[in-house]
PDB file of C-alpha atoms in Angstrom:
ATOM      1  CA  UNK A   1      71.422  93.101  84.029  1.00 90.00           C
ATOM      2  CA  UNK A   2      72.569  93.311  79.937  1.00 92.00           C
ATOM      3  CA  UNK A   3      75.804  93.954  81.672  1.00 94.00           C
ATOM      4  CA  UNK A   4      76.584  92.269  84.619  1.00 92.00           C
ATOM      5  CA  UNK A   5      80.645  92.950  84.506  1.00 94.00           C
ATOM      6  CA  UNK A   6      79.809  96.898  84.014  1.00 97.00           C
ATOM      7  CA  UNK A   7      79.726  99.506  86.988  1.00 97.00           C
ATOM      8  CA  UNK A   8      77.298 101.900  86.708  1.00 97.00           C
ATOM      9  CA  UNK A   9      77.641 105.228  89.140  1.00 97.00           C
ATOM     10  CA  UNK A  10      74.288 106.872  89.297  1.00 96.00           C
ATOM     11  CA  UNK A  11      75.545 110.425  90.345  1.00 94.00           C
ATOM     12  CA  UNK A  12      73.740 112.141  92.636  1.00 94.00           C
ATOM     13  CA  UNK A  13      71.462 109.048  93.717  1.00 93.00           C
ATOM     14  CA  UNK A  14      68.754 110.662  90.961  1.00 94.00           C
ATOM     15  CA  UNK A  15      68.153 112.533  93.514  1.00 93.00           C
ATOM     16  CA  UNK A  16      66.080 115.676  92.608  1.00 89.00           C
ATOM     17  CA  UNK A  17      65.824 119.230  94.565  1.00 87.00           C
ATOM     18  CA  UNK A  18      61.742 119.387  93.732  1.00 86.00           C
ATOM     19  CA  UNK A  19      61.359 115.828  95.329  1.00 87.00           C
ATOM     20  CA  UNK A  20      60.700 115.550  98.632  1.00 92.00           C
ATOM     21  CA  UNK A  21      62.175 111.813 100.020  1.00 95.00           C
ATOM     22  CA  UNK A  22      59.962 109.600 101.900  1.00 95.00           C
ATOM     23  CA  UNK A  23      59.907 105.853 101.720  1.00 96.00           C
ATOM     24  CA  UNK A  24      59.679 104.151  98.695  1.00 96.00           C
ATOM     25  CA  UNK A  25      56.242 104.455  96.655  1.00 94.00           C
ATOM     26  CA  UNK A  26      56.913 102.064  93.769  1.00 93.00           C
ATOM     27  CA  UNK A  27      53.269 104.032  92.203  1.00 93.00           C
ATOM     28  CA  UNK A  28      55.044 107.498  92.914  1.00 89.00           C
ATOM     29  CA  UNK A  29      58.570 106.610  91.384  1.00 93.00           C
ATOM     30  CA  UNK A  30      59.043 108.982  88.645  1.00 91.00           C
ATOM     31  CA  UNK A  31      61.776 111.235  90.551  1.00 93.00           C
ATOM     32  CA  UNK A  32      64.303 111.187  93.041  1.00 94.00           C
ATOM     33  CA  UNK A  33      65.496 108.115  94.934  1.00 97.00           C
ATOM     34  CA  UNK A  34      62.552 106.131  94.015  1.00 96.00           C
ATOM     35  CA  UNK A  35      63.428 106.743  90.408  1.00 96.00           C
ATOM     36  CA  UNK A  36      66.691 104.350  90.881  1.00 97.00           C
ATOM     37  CA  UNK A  37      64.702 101.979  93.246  1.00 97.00           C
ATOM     38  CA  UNK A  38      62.199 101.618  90.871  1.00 97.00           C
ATOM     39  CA  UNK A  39      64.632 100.875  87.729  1.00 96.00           C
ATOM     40  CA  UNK A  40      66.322  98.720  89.878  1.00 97.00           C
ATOM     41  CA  UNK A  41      63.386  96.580  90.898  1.00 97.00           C
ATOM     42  CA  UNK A  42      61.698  96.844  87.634  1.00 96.00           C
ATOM     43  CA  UNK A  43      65.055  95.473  85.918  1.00 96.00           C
ATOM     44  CA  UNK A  44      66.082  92.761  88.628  1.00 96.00           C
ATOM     45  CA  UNK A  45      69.360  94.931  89.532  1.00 97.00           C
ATOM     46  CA  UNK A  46      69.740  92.846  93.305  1.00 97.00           C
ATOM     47  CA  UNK A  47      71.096  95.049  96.349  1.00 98.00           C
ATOM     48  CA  UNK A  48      74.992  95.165  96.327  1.00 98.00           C
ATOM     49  CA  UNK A  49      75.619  94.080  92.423  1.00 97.00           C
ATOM     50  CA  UNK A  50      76.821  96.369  89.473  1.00 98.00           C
ATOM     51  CA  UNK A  51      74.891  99.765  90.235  1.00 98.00           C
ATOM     52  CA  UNK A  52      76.674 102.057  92.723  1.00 98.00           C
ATOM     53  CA  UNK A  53      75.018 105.263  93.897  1.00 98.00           C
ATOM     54  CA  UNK A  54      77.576 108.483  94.420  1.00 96.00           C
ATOM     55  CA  UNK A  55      76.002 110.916  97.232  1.00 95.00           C
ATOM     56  CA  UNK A  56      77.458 114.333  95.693  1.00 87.00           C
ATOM     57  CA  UNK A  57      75.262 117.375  96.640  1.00 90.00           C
ATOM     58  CA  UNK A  58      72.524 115.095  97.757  1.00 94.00           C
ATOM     59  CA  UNK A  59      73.560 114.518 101.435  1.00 94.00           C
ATOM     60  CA  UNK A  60      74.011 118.394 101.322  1.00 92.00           C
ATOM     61  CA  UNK A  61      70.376 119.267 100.240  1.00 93.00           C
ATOM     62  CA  UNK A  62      69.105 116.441 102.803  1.00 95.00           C
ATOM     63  CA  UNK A  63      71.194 116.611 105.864  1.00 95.00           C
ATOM     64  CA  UNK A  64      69.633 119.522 107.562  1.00 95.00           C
ATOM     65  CA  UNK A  65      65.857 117.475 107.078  1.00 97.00           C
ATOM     66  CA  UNK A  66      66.396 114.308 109.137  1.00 96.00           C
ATOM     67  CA  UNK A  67      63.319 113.003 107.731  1.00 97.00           C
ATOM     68  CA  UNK A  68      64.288 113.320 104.309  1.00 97.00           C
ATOM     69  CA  UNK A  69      67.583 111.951 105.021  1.00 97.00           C
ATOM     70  CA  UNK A  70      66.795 108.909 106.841  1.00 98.00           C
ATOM     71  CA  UNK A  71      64.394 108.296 103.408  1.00 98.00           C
ATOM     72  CA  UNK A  72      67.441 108.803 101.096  1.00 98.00           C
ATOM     73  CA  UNK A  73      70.100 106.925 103.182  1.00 98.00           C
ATOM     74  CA  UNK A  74      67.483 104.080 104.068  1.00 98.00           C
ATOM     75  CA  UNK A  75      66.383 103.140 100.707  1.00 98.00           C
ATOM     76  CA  UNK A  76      69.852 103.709  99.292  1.00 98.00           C
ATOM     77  CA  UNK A  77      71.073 100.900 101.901  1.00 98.00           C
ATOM     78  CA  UNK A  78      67.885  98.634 101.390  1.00 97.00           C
ATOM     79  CA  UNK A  79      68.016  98.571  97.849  1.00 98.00           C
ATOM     80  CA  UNK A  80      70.962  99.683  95.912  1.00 98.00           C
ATOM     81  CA  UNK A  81      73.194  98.326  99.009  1.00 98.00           C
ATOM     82  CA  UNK A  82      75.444  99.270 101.997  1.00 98.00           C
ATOM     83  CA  UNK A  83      78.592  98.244  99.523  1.00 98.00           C
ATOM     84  CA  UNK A  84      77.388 100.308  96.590  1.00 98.00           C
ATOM     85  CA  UNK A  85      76.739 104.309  98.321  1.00 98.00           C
ATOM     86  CA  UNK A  86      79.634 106.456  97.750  1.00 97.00           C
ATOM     87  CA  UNK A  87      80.552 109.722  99.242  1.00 95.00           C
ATOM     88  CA  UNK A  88      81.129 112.620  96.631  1.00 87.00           C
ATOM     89  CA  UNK A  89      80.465 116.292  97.040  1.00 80.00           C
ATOM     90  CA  UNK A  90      79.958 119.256  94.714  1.00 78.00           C
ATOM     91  CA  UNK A  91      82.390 120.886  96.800  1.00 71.00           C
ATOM     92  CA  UNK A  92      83.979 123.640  94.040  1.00 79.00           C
ATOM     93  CA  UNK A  93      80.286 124.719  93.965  1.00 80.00           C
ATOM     94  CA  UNK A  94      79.662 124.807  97.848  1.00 82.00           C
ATOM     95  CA  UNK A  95      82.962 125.220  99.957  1.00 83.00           C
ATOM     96  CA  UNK A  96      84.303 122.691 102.086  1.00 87.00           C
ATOM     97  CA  UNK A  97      83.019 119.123 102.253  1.00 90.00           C
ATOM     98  CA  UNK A  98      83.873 119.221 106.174  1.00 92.00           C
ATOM     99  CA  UNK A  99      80.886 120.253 107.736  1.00 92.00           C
ATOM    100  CA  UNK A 100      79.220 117.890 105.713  1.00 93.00           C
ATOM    101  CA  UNK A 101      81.760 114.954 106.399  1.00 95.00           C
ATOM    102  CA  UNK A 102      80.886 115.406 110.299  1.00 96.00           C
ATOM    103  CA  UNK A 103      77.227 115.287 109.599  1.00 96.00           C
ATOM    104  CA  UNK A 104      76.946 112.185 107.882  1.00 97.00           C
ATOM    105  CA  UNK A 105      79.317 110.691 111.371  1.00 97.00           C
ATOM    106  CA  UNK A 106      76.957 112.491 113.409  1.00 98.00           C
ATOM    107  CA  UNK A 107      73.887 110.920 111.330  1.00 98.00           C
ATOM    108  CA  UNK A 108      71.727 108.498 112.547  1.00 97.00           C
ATOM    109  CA  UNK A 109      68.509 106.289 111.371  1.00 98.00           C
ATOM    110  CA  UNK A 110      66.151 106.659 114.354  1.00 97.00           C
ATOM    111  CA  UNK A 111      64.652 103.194 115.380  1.00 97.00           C
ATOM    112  CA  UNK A 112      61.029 104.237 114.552  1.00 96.00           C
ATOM    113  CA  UNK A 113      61.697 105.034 111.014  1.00 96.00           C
ATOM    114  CA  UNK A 114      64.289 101.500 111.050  1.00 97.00           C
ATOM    115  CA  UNK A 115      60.990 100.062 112.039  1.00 97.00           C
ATOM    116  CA  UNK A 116      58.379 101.448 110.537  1.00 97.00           C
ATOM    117  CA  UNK A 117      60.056 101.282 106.974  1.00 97.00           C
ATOM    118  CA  UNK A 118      62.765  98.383 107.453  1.00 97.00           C
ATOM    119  CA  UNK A 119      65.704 100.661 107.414  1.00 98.00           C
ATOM    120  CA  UNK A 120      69.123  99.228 108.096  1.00 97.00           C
ATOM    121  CA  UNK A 121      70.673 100.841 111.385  1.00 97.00           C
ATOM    122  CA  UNK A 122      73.308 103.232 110.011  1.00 97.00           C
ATOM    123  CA  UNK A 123      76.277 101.964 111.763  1.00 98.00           C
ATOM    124  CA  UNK A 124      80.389 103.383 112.056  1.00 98.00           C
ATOM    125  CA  UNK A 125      81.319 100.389 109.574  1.00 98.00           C
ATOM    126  CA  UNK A 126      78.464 101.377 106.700  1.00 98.00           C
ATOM    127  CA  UNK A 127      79.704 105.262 107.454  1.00 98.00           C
ATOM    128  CA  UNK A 128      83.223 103.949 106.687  1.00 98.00           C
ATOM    129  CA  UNK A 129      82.264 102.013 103.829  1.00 98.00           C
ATOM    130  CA  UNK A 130      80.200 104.971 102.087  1.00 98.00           C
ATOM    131  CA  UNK A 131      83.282 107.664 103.141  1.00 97.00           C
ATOM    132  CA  UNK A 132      85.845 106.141 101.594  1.00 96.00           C
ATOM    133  CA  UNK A 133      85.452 102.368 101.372  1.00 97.00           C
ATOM    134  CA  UNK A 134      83.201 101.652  98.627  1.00 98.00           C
ATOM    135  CA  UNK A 135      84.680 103.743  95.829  1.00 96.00           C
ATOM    136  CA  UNK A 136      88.238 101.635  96.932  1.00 95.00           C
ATOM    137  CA  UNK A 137      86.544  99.042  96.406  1.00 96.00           C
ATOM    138  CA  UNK A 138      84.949 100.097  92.910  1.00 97.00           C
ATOM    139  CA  UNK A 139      88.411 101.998  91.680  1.00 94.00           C
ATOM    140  CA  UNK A 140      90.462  98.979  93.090  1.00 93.00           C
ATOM    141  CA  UNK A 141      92.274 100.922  95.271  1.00 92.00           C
ATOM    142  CA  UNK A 142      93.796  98.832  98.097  1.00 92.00           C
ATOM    143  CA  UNK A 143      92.959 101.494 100.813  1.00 90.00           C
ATOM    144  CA  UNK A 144      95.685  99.709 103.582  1.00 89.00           C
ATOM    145  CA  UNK A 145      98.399 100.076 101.051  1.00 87.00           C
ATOM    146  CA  UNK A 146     100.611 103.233 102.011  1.00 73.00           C
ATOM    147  CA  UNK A 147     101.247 105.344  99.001  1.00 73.00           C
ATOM    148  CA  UNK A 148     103.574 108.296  98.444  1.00 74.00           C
ATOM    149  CA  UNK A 149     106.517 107.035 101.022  1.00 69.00           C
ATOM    150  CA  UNK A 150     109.351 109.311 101.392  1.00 64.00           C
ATOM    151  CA  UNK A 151     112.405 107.958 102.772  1.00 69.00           C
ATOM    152  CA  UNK A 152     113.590 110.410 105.186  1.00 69.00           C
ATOM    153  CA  UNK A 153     117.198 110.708 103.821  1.00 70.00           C
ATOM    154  CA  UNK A 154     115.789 112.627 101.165  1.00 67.00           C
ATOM    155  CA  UNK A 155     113.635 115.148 103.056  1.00 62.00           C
ATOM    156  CA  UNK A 156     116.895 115.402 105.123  1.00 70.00           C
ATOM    157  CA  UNK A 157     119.169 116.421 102.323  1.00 70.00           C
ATOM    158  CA  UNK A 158     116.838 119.062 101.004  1.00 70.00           C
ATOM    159  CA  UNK A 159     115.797 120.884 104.581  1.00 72.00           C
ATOM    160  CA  UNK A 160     117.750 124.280 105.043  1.00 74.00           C
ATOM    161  CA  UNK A 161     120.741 124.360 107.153  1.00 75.00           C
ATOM    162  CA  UNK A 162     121.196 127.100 109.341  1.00 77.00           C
ATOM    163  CA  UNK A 163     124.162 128.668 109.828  1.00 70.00           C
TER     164      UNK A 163
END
């Protein structure tokens, strides 16, 4: 809030490998997820403003735990906001981002837990956002814009004959 025109990317969520996610306990908010939730709340940081949160190996450590991912994704989207969660991977550590990629498509927020804890429904267009979207939108990068044309004359001149 000192800094309203600043982005700040909180990498990996503050997610932490010793916490286990479950919905927000603003008296058990020293670690993980709740960490952020809690600075946010405690520091009047609204939904959707200046604070993004960048996925990298977090999805990976929570994808295969449906429960612990619904937690992650939910509060991310109730709190820090469905146009502030970016997609990043710590894929030179762990191979391919792919697998990963077709998870989070696959992923959904079951109803109960949308219920029970007032989780947004994890739709296509929030998917697209967090993919690719979002960090367009934070690095200004007009995403419809085509980039590296080649005009075909040129890829003509330099293919080999045969002869």
């Amino acid at each position: 809030t000192q800094y309203p025109d600043m982005d700040f990317v909180v990498y990996h969520a503050a997610f932490e490998r010793e916490t286990q996610e479950g919905p927000y306990d603003p008296d058990d908010a020293g670690t993980g997820v709740n960490s952020l939730v809690k600075a946010m709340q405690d520091y009047g940081v609204p939904p959707n403003s200046n604070v993004w949160a960048e996925l990298g190996t977090t999805w990976r450590e929570v994808m295969d735990d449906p429960d612990q991912a619904a937690h992650v994704l939910g509060k991310l989207l109730l709190h820090v906001g469905e146009d502030r969660i970016l997609w990043g991977t710590d894929a030179i550590w762990f191979g391919s981002p792919q697998p990963q990629i077709m998870a989070l498509r696959a992923f959904r927020i079951e109803p109960a837990a949308r219920e029970r804890w007032g989780y947004p429904e994890l739709t296509d267009t929030i998917k697209r956002k967090i993919l690719g979207l979002n960090a367009a939108a934070l690095f200004g990068v007009d995403p419809d814009a085509t980039r590296c044309a080649l005009a075909p004359d040129g890829l003509e001149a330099g293919r080999v004959q045969p002869s």
